[in-house]
mmCIF file of C-alpha atoms in Angstrom:
data_model
loop_
_atom_site.group_PDB
_atom_site.id
_atom_site.type_symbol
_atom_site.label_atom_id
_atom_site.label_comp_id
_atom_site.label_asym_id
_atom_site.label_seq_id
_atom_site.Cartn_x
_atom_site.Cartn_y
_atom_site.Cartn_z
ATOM 1 C CA MET J 1 13.880 52.193 -20.377
ATOM 2 C CA SER J 2 10.100 52.587 -19.716
ATOM 3 C CA ALA J 3 8.841 51.854 -16.834
ATOM 4 C CA ASN J 4 7.144 49.200 -15.969
ATOM 5 C CA LEU J 5 3.470 48.892 -16.378
ATOM 6 C CA LEU J 6 2.490 45.965 -13.777
ATOM 7 C CA ASP J 7 4.549 47.754 -10.779
ATOM 8 C CA ALA J 8 2.469 47.633 -7.836
ATOM 9 C CA SER J 9 2.274 51.165 -6.690
ATOM 10 C CA ALA J 10 0.877 51.962 -10.740
ATOM 11 C CA LEU J 11 -1.750 49.380 -10.207
ATOM 12 C CA LEU J 12 -3.292 50.075 -6.663
ATOM 13 C CA HIS J 13 -3.494 53.699 -7.953
ATOM 14 C CA ALA J 14 -5.132 53.031 -11.655
ATOM 15 C CA LEU J 15 -7.561 50.310 -9.454
ATOM 16 C CA PRO J 16 -9.959 52.970 -8.339
ATOM 17 C CA ASN J 17 -10.529 54.217 -11.858
ATOM 18 C CA ILE J 18 -11.381 51.122 -13.274
ATOM 19 C CA LEU J 19 -14.519 50.974 -10.266
ATOM 20 C CA PRO J 20 -17.685 51.975 -10.996
ATOM 21 C CA ALA J 21 -18.303 56.499 -10.782
ATOM 22 C CA LYS J 22 -20.766 55.668 -8.237
ATOM 23 C CA LYS J 23 -20.220 52.725 -6.562
ATOM 24 C CA LYS J 24 -15.988 52.423 -5.691
ATOM 25 C CA LYS J 25 -16.776 49.680 -2.666
ATOM 26 C CA LEU J 26 -14.990 46.882 -2.302
ATOM 27 C CA GLU J 27 -17.246 44.564 -0.303
ATOM 28 C CA SER J 28 -15.189 41.325 -0.029
ATOM 29 C CA PRO J 29 -11.351 40.136 -0.334
ATOM 30 C CA GLN J 30 -12.760 38.356 -3.750
ATOM 31 C CA ASP J 31 -13.794 41.300 -4.526
ATOM 32 C CA GLY J 32 -10.856 43.090 -4.142
ATOM 33 C CA ILE J 33 -9.299 40.507 -6.192
ATOM 34 C CA THR J 34 -11.356 40.167 -8.992
ATOM 35 C CA ALA J 35 -10.472 44.589 -9.596
ATOM 36 C CA LEU J 36 -6.653 44.048 -9.519
ATOM 37 C CA ILE J 37 -6.973 41.036 -12.215
ATOM 38 C CA HIS J 38 -9.242 43.671 -14.078
ATOM 39 C CA THR J 39 -6.486 46.658 -13.714
ATOM 40 C CA VAL J 40 -4.230 43.771 -15.003
ATOM 41 C CA PHE J 41 -6.358 43.368 -17.961
ATOM 42 C CA THR J 42 -6.823 47.029 -18.770
ATOM 43 C CA VAL J 43 -3.050 48.683 -18.231
ATOM 44 C CA VAL J 44 -1.974 45.847 -21.043
ATOM 45 C CA GLY J 45 -4.421 46.783 -23.444
ATOM 46 C CA PHE J 46 -7.146 44.038 -23.152
ATOM 47 C CA ARG J 47 -10.663 46.080 -23.400
ATOM 48 C CA LEU J 48 -13.856 44.528 -21.423
ATOM 49 C CA VAL J 49 -16.918 43.544 -23.693
ATOM 50 C CA GLY J 50 -18.970 41.829 -21.047
ATOM 51 C CA ILE J 51 -19.551 40.696 -17.358
ATOM 52 C CA ASP J 52 -21.043 37.219 -18.612
ATOM 53 C CA GLU J 53 -20.064 34.351 -19.706
ATOM 54 C CA SER J 54 -22.058 34.562 -23.046
ATOM 55 C CA GLY J 55 -24.258 37.353 -24.064
ATOM 56 C CA PRO J 56 -23.728 40.598 -26.410
ATOM 57 C CA THR J 57 -20.862 42.956 -26.761
ATOM 58 C CA ARG J 58 -21.074 45.992 -24.801
ATOM 59 C CA THR J 59 -19.016 49.479 -24.463
ATOM 60 C CA PHE J 60 -17.451 50.161 -20.848
ATOM 61 C CA GLU J 61 -16.411 53.606 -21.142
ATOM 62 C CA ASP J 62 -12.652 53.778 -20.026
ATOM 63 C CA ASN J 63 -12.836 50.219 -19.650
ATOM 64 C CA ALA J 64 -14.370 50.709 -16.219
ATOM 65 C CA LEU J 65 -16.234 47.936 -14.531
ATOM 66 C CA PRO J 66 -20.363 48.815 -14.446
ATOM 67 C CA GLU J 67 -22.113 48.561 -10.709
ATOM 68 C CA GLU J 68 -23.621 45.103 -11.726
ATOM 69 C CA TRP J 69 -20.337 43.829 -11.857
ATOM 70 C CA ASN J 70 -20.519 41.911 -8.384
ATOM 71 C CA GLN J 71 -23.733 41.144 -8.028
ATOM 72 C CA HIS J 72 -22.903 36.938 -8.346
ATOM 73 C CA GLY J 73 -19.762 37.735 -5.341
ATOM 74 C CA PRO J 74 -17.787 36.820 -3.678
ATOM 75 C CA GLY J 75 -18.675 33.250 -5.290
ATOM 76 C CA ASN J 76 -18.141 34.104 -8.837
ATOM 77 C CA TYR J 77 -17.378 36.922 -10.973
ATOM 78 C CA ALA J 78 -16.919 37.108 -15.004
ATOM 79 C CA LEU J 79 -14.787 39.274 -17.059
ATOM 80 C CA ARG J 80 -14.650 38.973 -21.551
ATOM 81 C CA TYR J 81 -12.294 40.753 -22.515
ATOM 82 C CA ARG J 82 -10.534 41.248 -26.391
ATOM 83 C CA HIS J 83 -7.143 42.579 -27.330
ATOM 84 C CA GLU J 84 -6.402 44.598 -30.253
ATOM 85 C CA GLN J 85 -3.329 42.269 -31.290
ATOM 86 C CA SER J 86 -6.011 39.091 -31.406
ATOM 87 C CA SER J 87 -9.575 38.676 -33.222
ATOM 88 C CA LEU J 88 -10.429 36.143 -30.155
ATOM 89 C CA GLU J 89 -12.302 36.290 -27.189
ATOM 90 C CA PHE J 90 -11.026 36.191 -23.783
ATOM 91 C CA LEU J 91 -13.622 34.849 -20.271
ATOM 92 C CA VAL J 92 -11.979 35.131 -16.778
ATOM 93 C CA LYS J 93 -14.199 33.769 -13.975
ATOM 94 C CA VAL J 94 -13.163 33.880 -10.737
ATOM 95 C CA VAL J 95 -14.240 31.310 -8.598
ATOM 96 C CA LYS J 96 -14.511 31.577 -4.698
ATOM 97 C CA LEU J 97 -14.235 28.024 -3.236
ATOM 98 C CA GLY J 98 -13.621 27.447 0.583
ATOM 99 C CA SER J 99 -10.029 29.705 1.914
ATOM 100 C CA ARG J 100 -8.936 29.787 -2.192
ATOM 101 C CA THR J 101 -9.728 31.283 -4.965
ATOM 102 C CA LEU J 102 -9.334 30.105 -8.768
ATOM 103 C CA VAL J 103 -8.888 32.133 -11.761
ATOM 104 C CA ASN J 104 -9.503 30.066 -14.811
ATOM 105 C CA SER J 105 -9.509 31.910 -17.949
ATOM 106 C CA ILE J 106 -9.857 30.711 -22.041
ATOM 107 C CA ALA J 107 -9.844 31.719 -25.273
ATOM 108 C CA ILE J 108 -12.836 31.154 -26.734
ATOM 109 C CA GLU J 109 -12.658 30.429 -29.866
ATOM 110 C CA THR J 110 -9.037 27.691 -29.548
ATOM 111 C CA ASP J 111 -10.327 26.296 -26.331
ATOM 112 C CA LYS J 112 -6.923 27.152 -25.031
ATOM 113 C CA ALA J 113 -7.004 27.235 -20.817
ATOM 114 C CA ALA J 114 -5.319 28.409 -18.124
ATOM 115 C CA THR J 115 -5.341 28.424 -14.297
ATOM 116 C CA LEU J 116 -4.602 30.086 -11.409
ATOM 117 C CA ASP J 117 -5.076 28.590 -7.430
ATOM 118 C CA ILE J 118 -4.187 30.575 -4.755
ATOM 119 C CA SER J 119 -4.330 31.079 -1.028
ATOM 120 C CA THR J 120 -6.764 34.100 -0.843
ATOM 121 C CA SER J 121 -5.383 35.321 2.818
ATOM 122 C CA ASP J 122 -2.175 35.191 1.450
ATOM 123 C CA PHE J 123 -2.456 37.565 -0.498
ATOM 124 C CA THR J 124 -5.525 40.045 1.264
ATOM 125 C CA SER J 125 -6.310 40.986 4.800
ATOM 126 C CA ALA J 126 -9.859 39.916 5.335
ATOM 127 C CA SER J 127 -9.985 42.792 8.077
ATOM 128 C CA PHE J 128 -10.113 45.321 5.513
ATOM 129 C CA PHE J 129 -12.971 44.780 3.146
ATOM 130 C CA PRO J 130 -15.572 46.247 2.764
ATOM 131 C CA HIS J 131 -13.935 48.881 2.335
ATOM 132 C CA ASP J 132 -15.067 52.329 0.180
ATOM 133 C CA LEU J 133 -13.057 53.800 -2.084
ATOM 134 C CA SER J 134 -14.729 56.843 -2.143
ATOM 135 C CA THR J 135 -14.476 58.159 1.599
ATOM 136 C CA SER J 136 -11.089 60.739 1.800
ATOM 137 C CA SER J 137 -10.442 59.420 5.481
ATOM 138 C CA SER J 138 -10.292 55.398 4.670
ATOM 139 C CA GLN J 139 -6.933 53.662 4.898
ATOM 140 C CA PRO J 140 -4.457 53.112 1.721
ATOM 141 C CA LEU J 141 -5.722 50.579 -0.352
ATOM 142 C CA VAL J 142 -2.333 48.503 -0.562
ATOM 143 C CA HIS J 143 -3.005 47.496 3.191
ATOM 144 C CA GLY J 144 -6.347 45.436 1.427
ATOM 145 C CA PHE J 145 -3.251 43.514 -0.064
ATOM 146 C CA ILE J 146 -0.998 43.286 2.874
ATOM 147 C CA SER J 147 1.654 44.812 1.175
ATOM 148 C CA SER J 148 3.289 46.087 -2.190
ATOM 149 C CA ASN J 149 5.263 42.829 -2.309
ATOM 150 C CA ARG J 150 2.225 40.878 -2.022
ATOM 151 C CA VAL J 151 0.603 42.972 -5.103
ATOM 152 C CA ASP J 152 3.780 42.040 -6.937
ATOM 153 C CA ASP J 153 3.704 37.946 -5.908
ATOM 154 C CA LEU J 154 0.000 38.094 -7.496
ATOM 155 C CA VAL J 155 0.870 39.823 -10.126
ATOM 156 C CA SER J 156 3.735 37.814 -11.178
ATOM 157 C CA GLN J 157 1.629 34.722 -11.138
ATOM 158 C CA LEU J 158 -1.639 36.250 -12.871
ATOM 159 C CA LYS J 159 0.671 37.076 -15.442
ATOM 160 C CA LEU J 160 2.797 33.837 -15.532
ATOM 161 C CA ASN J 161 -0.435 31.724 -15.697
ATOM 162 C CA THR J 162 -2.870 33.765 -17.449
ATOM 163 C CA LEU J 163 -1.511 36.223 -19.818
ATOM 164 C CA GLN J 164 1.491 34.588 -20.784
ATOM 165 C CA LYS J 165 -0.929 31.020 -21.794
ATOM 166 C CA LEU J 166 -3.818 33.653 -23.029
ATOM 167 C CA MET J 167 -1.669 35.792 -25.434
ATOM 168 C CA PRO J 168 1.404 34.614 -25.687
ATOM 169 C CA GLY J 169 4.433 36.989 -27.509
ATOM 170 C CA LEU J 170 2.121 40.418 -25.872
ATOM 171 C CA ARG J 171 3.889 43.097 -27.284
ATOM 172 C CA LYS J 172 2.996 46.461 -24.699
ATOM 173 C CA GLU J 173 5.997 49.263 -23.770
ATOM 174 C CA GLY J 174 6.556 48.707 -20.057
ATOM 175 C CA TYR J 175 5.517 44.624 -20.258
ATOM 176 C CA THR J 176 7.811 42.059 -20.488
ATOM 177 C CA GLU J 177 7.687 38.804 -20.520
ATOM 178 C CA GLN J 178 8.849 36.521 -17.543
ATOM 179 C CA SER J 179 10.009 32.398 -17.164
ATOM 180 C CA ASP J 180 9.362 29.762 -14.598
ATOM 181 C CA THR J 181 12.336 30.925 -12.218
ATOM 182 C CA ASN J 182 11.087 34.660 -12.302
ATOM 183 C CA ALA J 183 7.792 33.888 -10.655
ATOM 184 C CA GLY J 184 6.859 35.291 -7.091
ATOM 185 C CA PRO J 185 8.113 33.392 -3.922
ATOM 186 C CA SER J 186 4.917 32.805 -2.383
ATOM 187 C CA GLN J 187 4.089 29.747 -4.654
ATOM 188 C CA PRO J 188 3.545 27.262 -3.379
ATOM 189 C CA ARG J 189 6.364 24.730 -3.974
ATOM 190 C CA ALA J 190 6.820 20.719 -3.251
ATOM 191 C CA PRO J 191 9.902 20.737 -1.358
ATOM 192 C CA GLU J 192 12.301 18.157 -2.896
ATOM 193 C CA ALA J 193 12.770 14.370 -1.911
ATOM 194 C CA PRO J 194 16.439 13.789 -0.434
ATOM 195 C CA PRO J 195 18.401 11.833 -2.513
ATOM 196 C CA ALA J 196 17.537 8.133 -2.576
ATOM 197 C CA ARG J 197 20.211 6.492 -1.060
ATOM 198 C CA PRO J 198 21.763 3.260 -2.211
ATOM 199 C CA ARG J 199 20.862 -0.521 -0.136
ATOM 200 C CA PRO J 200 22.302 -3.348 -0.758
ATOM 201 C CA GLU J 201 20.768 -6.255 -2.000
ATOM 202 C CA GLN J 202 18.710 -7.717 0.543
ATOM 203 C CA PRO J 203 17.983 -12.053 0.292
ATOM 204 C CA PRO J 204 14.687 -13.091 -0.234
ATOM 205 C CA PHE J 205 15.240 -14.570 2.558
ATOM 206 C CA ALA J 206 18.226 -14.643 5.884
ATOM 207 C CA PRO J 207 19.969 -18.018 6.352
ATOM 208 C CA GLN J 208 19.158 -18.135 9.347
ATOM 209 C CA ASP J 209 15.670 -18.856 8.092
ATOM 210 C CA ILE J 210 15.585 -21.363 6.270
ATOM 211 C CA TYR J 211 15.302 -24.088 9.046
ATOM 212 C CA PRO J 212 13.980 -21.556 11.893
ATOM 213 C CA ARG J 213 12.362 -24.739 14.277
ATOM 214 C CA MET J 214 15.994 -26.928 14.304
ATOM 215 C CA PRO J 215 17.944 -27.590 17.038
ATOM 216 C CA PRO J 216 21.222 -26.025 17.665
ATOM 217 C CA ARG J 217 24.582 -28.281 16.509
ATOM 218 C CA SER J 218 27.764 -27.984 16.338
ATOM 219 C CA PRO J 219 29.776 -26.225 13.391
ATOM 220 C CA LEU J 220 32.073 -28.688 13.327
ATOM 221 C CA GLU J 221 29.297 -31.785 12.799
ATOM 222 C CA ILE J 222 27.447 -30.076 9.762
ATOM 223 C CA GLY J 223 28.372 -32.322 6.758
ATOM 224 C CA ARG J 224 29.679 -34.687 8.662
ATOM 225 C CA ARG J 225 27.185 -37.459 6.878
ATOM 226 C CA ASP J 226 29.277 -37.023 3.682
ATOM 227 C CA ARG J 227 32.500 -37.953 5.946
ATOM 228 C CA ASP J 228 30.125 -41.080 7.473
ATOM 229 C CA PRO J 229 27.476 -41.974 5.252
ATOM 230 C CA PHE J 230 26.402 -45.126 7.527
ATOM 231 C CA PRO J 231 23.761 -45.250 9.815
ATOM 232 C CA SER J 232 24.796 -44.323 13.296
ATOM 233 C CA ASN J 233 25.241 -46.950 16.065
ATOM 234 C CA PRO J 234 21.731 -47.880 18.195
ATOM 235 C CA TYR J 235 23.938 -48.573 21.129
ATOM 236 C CA ALA J 236 25.822 -45.873 21.626
ATOM 237 C CA SER J 237 25.410 -43.315 24.162
ATOM 238 C CA PRO J 238 23.615 -40.020 22.813
ATOM 239 C CA PRO J 239 26.093 -37.463 21.267
ATOM 240 C CA LEU J 240 26.605 -33.742 22.800
ATOM 241 C CA PHE J 241 24.969 -32.026 20.288
ATOM 242 C CA PRO J 242 21.903 -33.703 18.653
ATOM 243 C CA ASP J 243 22.188 -35.784 15.446
ATOM 244 C CA SER J 244 23.574 -34.168 11.848
ATOM 245 C CA SER J 245 21.857 -37.171 9.894
ATOM 246 C CA GLY J 246 20.596 -36.419 6.341
ATOM 247 C CA ASP J 247 22.499 -33.083 6.428
ATOM 248 C CA GLY J 248 25.119 -33.980 3.512
ATOM 249 C CA MET J 249 24.729 -34.281 -0.008
ATOM 250 C CA PHE J 250 22.694 -37.000 -0.305
ATOM 251 C CA VAL J 251 19.618 -36.670 0.109
ATOM 252 C CA GLY J 252 17.424 -38.762 2.415
ATOM 253 C CA PRO J 253 13.929 -39.044 4.867
ATOM 254 C CA ASN J 254 16.039 -37.818 7.471
ATOM 255 C CA HIS J 255 17.373 -34.095 5.649
ATOM 256 C CA PRO J 256 16.425 -30.808 7.297
ATOM 257 C CA MET J 257 14.052 -29.887 4.000
ATOM 258 C CA PHE J 258 11.387 -32.913 5.656
ATOM 259 C CA GLY J 259 12.505 -32.055 9.084
ATOM 260 C CA PRO J 260 10.249 -30.210 12.127
ATOM 261 C CA GLY J 261 10.004 -26.773 9.452
ATOM 262 C CA MET J 262 8.740 -28.711 6.743
ATOM 263 C CA ARG J 263 5.909 -30.692 9.063
ATOM 264 C CA GLY J 264 2.406 -30.330 8.195
ATOM 265 C CA ARG J 265 -0.867 -30.996 9.530
ATOM 266 C CA GLY J 266 -0.642 -35.513 8.647
ATOM 267 C CA PRO J 267 0.172 -37.513 10.923
ATOM 268 C CA GLY J 268 3.854 -36.899 12.848
ATOM 269 C CA GLY J 269 3.819 -33.716 11.403
ATOM 270 C CA MET J 270 3.230 -34.936 7.455
ATOM 271 C CA GLY J 271 0.845 -34.255 4.740
ATOM 272 C CA PRO J 272 -1.656 -37.817 4.228
ATOM 273 C CA TRP J 273 0.307 -38.054 0.864
ATOM 274 C CA GLY J 274 4.016 -36.757 2.802
ATOM 275 C CA GLY J 275 5.647 -33.569 2.164
ATOM 276 C CA ASP J 276 4.770 -30.432 3.381
ATOM 277 C CA GLY J 277 0.710 -31.289 3.969
ATOM 278 C CA PHE J 278 -0.369 -28.588 0.998
ATOM 279 C CA LEU J 279 -1.384 -31.264 -1.264
ATOM 280 C CA PRO J 280 -5.526 -30.174 -1.856
ATOM 281 C CA PRO J 281 -7.596 -33.268 -0.744
ATOM 282 C CA MET J 282 -8.236 -35.595 -3.399
ATOM 283 C CA GLY J 283 -5.464 -34.076 -5.010
ATOM 284 C CA ALA J 284 -4.060 -37.889 -5.832
ATOM 285 C CA PRO J 285 -7.071 -39.556 -7.564
ATOM 286 C CA PRO J 286 -7.417 -43.034 -6.236
ATOM 287 C CA GLY J 287 -5.374 -45.917 -8.219
ATOM 288 C CA ALA J 288 -2.833 -43.496 -9.310
ATOM 289 C CA ARG J 289 0.187 -44.064 -9.370
ATOM 290 C CA PHE J 290 1.188 -41.245 -7.042
ATOM 291 C CA ASP J 291 4.644 -40.064 -6.116
ATOM 292 C CA PRO J 292 4.699 -38.701 -2.689
ATOM 293 C CA VAL J 293 5.611 -35.577 -2.048
ATOM 294 C CA GLY J 294 8.306 -36.461 0.657
ATOM 295 C CA PRO J 295 10.086 -39.270 2.637
ATOM 296 C CA GLY J 296 6.770 -40.716 3.392
ATOM 297 C CA PRO J 297 3.290 -39.971 6.154
ATOM 298 C CA PHE J 298 5.519 -40.892 9.091
ATOM 299 C CA GLY J 299 8.546 -39.129 10.536
ATOM 300 C CA GLY J 300 11.812 -40.898 11.945
ATOM 301 C CA PRO J 301 14.786 -43.070 10.985
ATOM 302 C CA LEU J 302 15.242 -45.516 8.459
ATOM 303 C CA PRO J 303 14.280 -49.008 10.218
ATOM 304 C CA LEU J 304 17.072 -50.575 11.127
ATOM 305 C CA PRO J 305 17.378 -54.653 9.726
ATOM 306 C CA GLY J 306 15.219 -57.104 11.572
ATOM 307 C CA GLN J 307 13.495 -54.337 13.377
ATOM 308 C CA GLY J 308 10.681 -53.723 10.344
ATOM 309 C CA ASN J 309 9.182 -50.881 8.880
ATOM 310 C CA PRO J 310 7.971 -48.051 11.655
ATOM 311 C CA ARG J 311 7.127 -45.882 8.872
ATOM 312 C CA GLY J 312 4.412 -47.565 6.670
ATOM 313 C CA GLY J 313 3.361 -46.923 3.551
ATOM 314 C CA ASN J 314 2.603 -48.755 0.467
ATOM 315 C CA GLY J 315 6.531 -48.415 -1.401
ATOM 316 C CA PRO J 316 9.342 -51.178 -0.983
ATOM 317 C CA LEU J 317 10.647 -49.436 2.118
ATOM 318 C CA GLY J 318 7.199 -48.223 3.835
ATOM 319 C CA GLY J 319 6.248 -44.650 1.628
ATOM 320 C CA GLN J 320 10.291 -43.779 1.263
ATOM 321 C CA THR J 321 10.653 -44.220 -2.478
ATOM 322 C CA PRO J 322 8.092 -44.237 -5.379
ATOM 323 C CA ASP J 323 5.091 -46.986 -6.113
ATOM 324 C CA ASN J 324 6.053 -49.370 -8.140
ATOM 325 C CA ASP J 325 5.648 -48.462 -11.827
ATOM 326 C CA GLU J 326 6.473 -51.931 -13.666
ATOM 327 C CA PHE J 327 2.801 -52.503 -14.355
ATOM 328 C CA MET J 328 0.600 -51.077 -16.942
ATOM 329 C CA PRO J 329 -1.772 -48.254 -16.109
ATOM 330 C CA PRO J 330 -5.796 -48.909 -15.191
ATOM 331 C CA GLY J 331 -7.815 -49.838 -18.076
ATOM 332 C CA TYR J 332 -5.060 -50.460 -20.188
ATOM 333 C CA VAL J 333 -5.447 -52.694 -23.386
ATOM 334 C CA CYS J 334 -2.529 -54.031 -24.705
ATOM 335 C CA MET J 335 -2.998 -53.744 -28.695
ATOM 336 C CA GLN J 336 -0.641 -56.691 -29.412
#
C-alpha cells in the first residue's frame, strides 16, 4: 500500500521547497495557510500557471512560488493551476475576512465553484508569525499550525470541500477520495435539535374563559331554566346563588352570551344597535329594516305584565325582537 501523499509530516517537510529560494519567510498566518494549500495542490499534480486572476500563463520551476506571491497578503492571495487530467484552468483565492479565512475556488471554463470557510485561529498560532524558514535556529514549522492533528484536519477539509469538487475522480498514487463522514473533527457541526415531544391538542380557549366575568353559582343550578321555563316570582326572597335564568336551551335576552362578558360601550354596556357594540357607526343606514344584533339596547330581565316596557326600542317587545317586516321596502312601487 502506497504512503498517504497528504500526510501532515510529509506536507510540512515539502512546504519550504515551494517557497521562493531567496524568500522563505511566512509573514502571517494567512501566508502559512496559503503556502500549505499550494503544497497540497503541488503534491497531487497541479501545475502553477499564475498568481493573479487573469494574465498570461507562466512557468514556475519546481512549482515554487515567485517572490511576489504574498504582495497582497494577508488580505488576498490568488493562485491559478492546471492539471494533466483536465483541460480546465482552476483559480484558488485565499481571503482574510476578520478572524476567518475563506478559500474560494473555481474551474473557470465551467463555473464549477467551491468554498471553504475556516477559523484562522483554529489552525494557526498567531504568535508563531512572522517566521523565517531559512534560519537554522527557527522553530519547527508544525508549531505554526499548532499540531500535526490540526494540519490533518485542515487538509481533510480542503480535500473534501475543494479538491473533490473541482476535480472529482482525481487519480494519483497515494491519494484517495473521502466521504463527508470522514471529515476532520474540527469542522463545526450544528447541534442536533432534541426530538419534538408530542403535545396534546390545546383548545382555542379554556372552558372557564367563555364567560370570564360571570359571578359564581351553584353547579346544581346549571340548566335549571330548562326545568322551570317560567319567570321567577318577583316577591320571593333572593336565592343563595345568583339566578341561572337564560342558561338553558332556550336562548332569551338574559342568556349569558348577552351578559356582562359580551357588553359593549352603549347604554347598559350594550352597543347602540344591541349586541357587543362593535357594529360601526352608520353600519345600519337610516330607515333600514334592521334586525338588532342582540336582545336590545338595554340589559335587564323581561318586563312583567302590567309593568310597561323598561327596555325601550322600536320592536313590539322593546327591541328584543326584529322590526316588523310586513311593510314594503322604502321606494317600492307595486307593478300590479
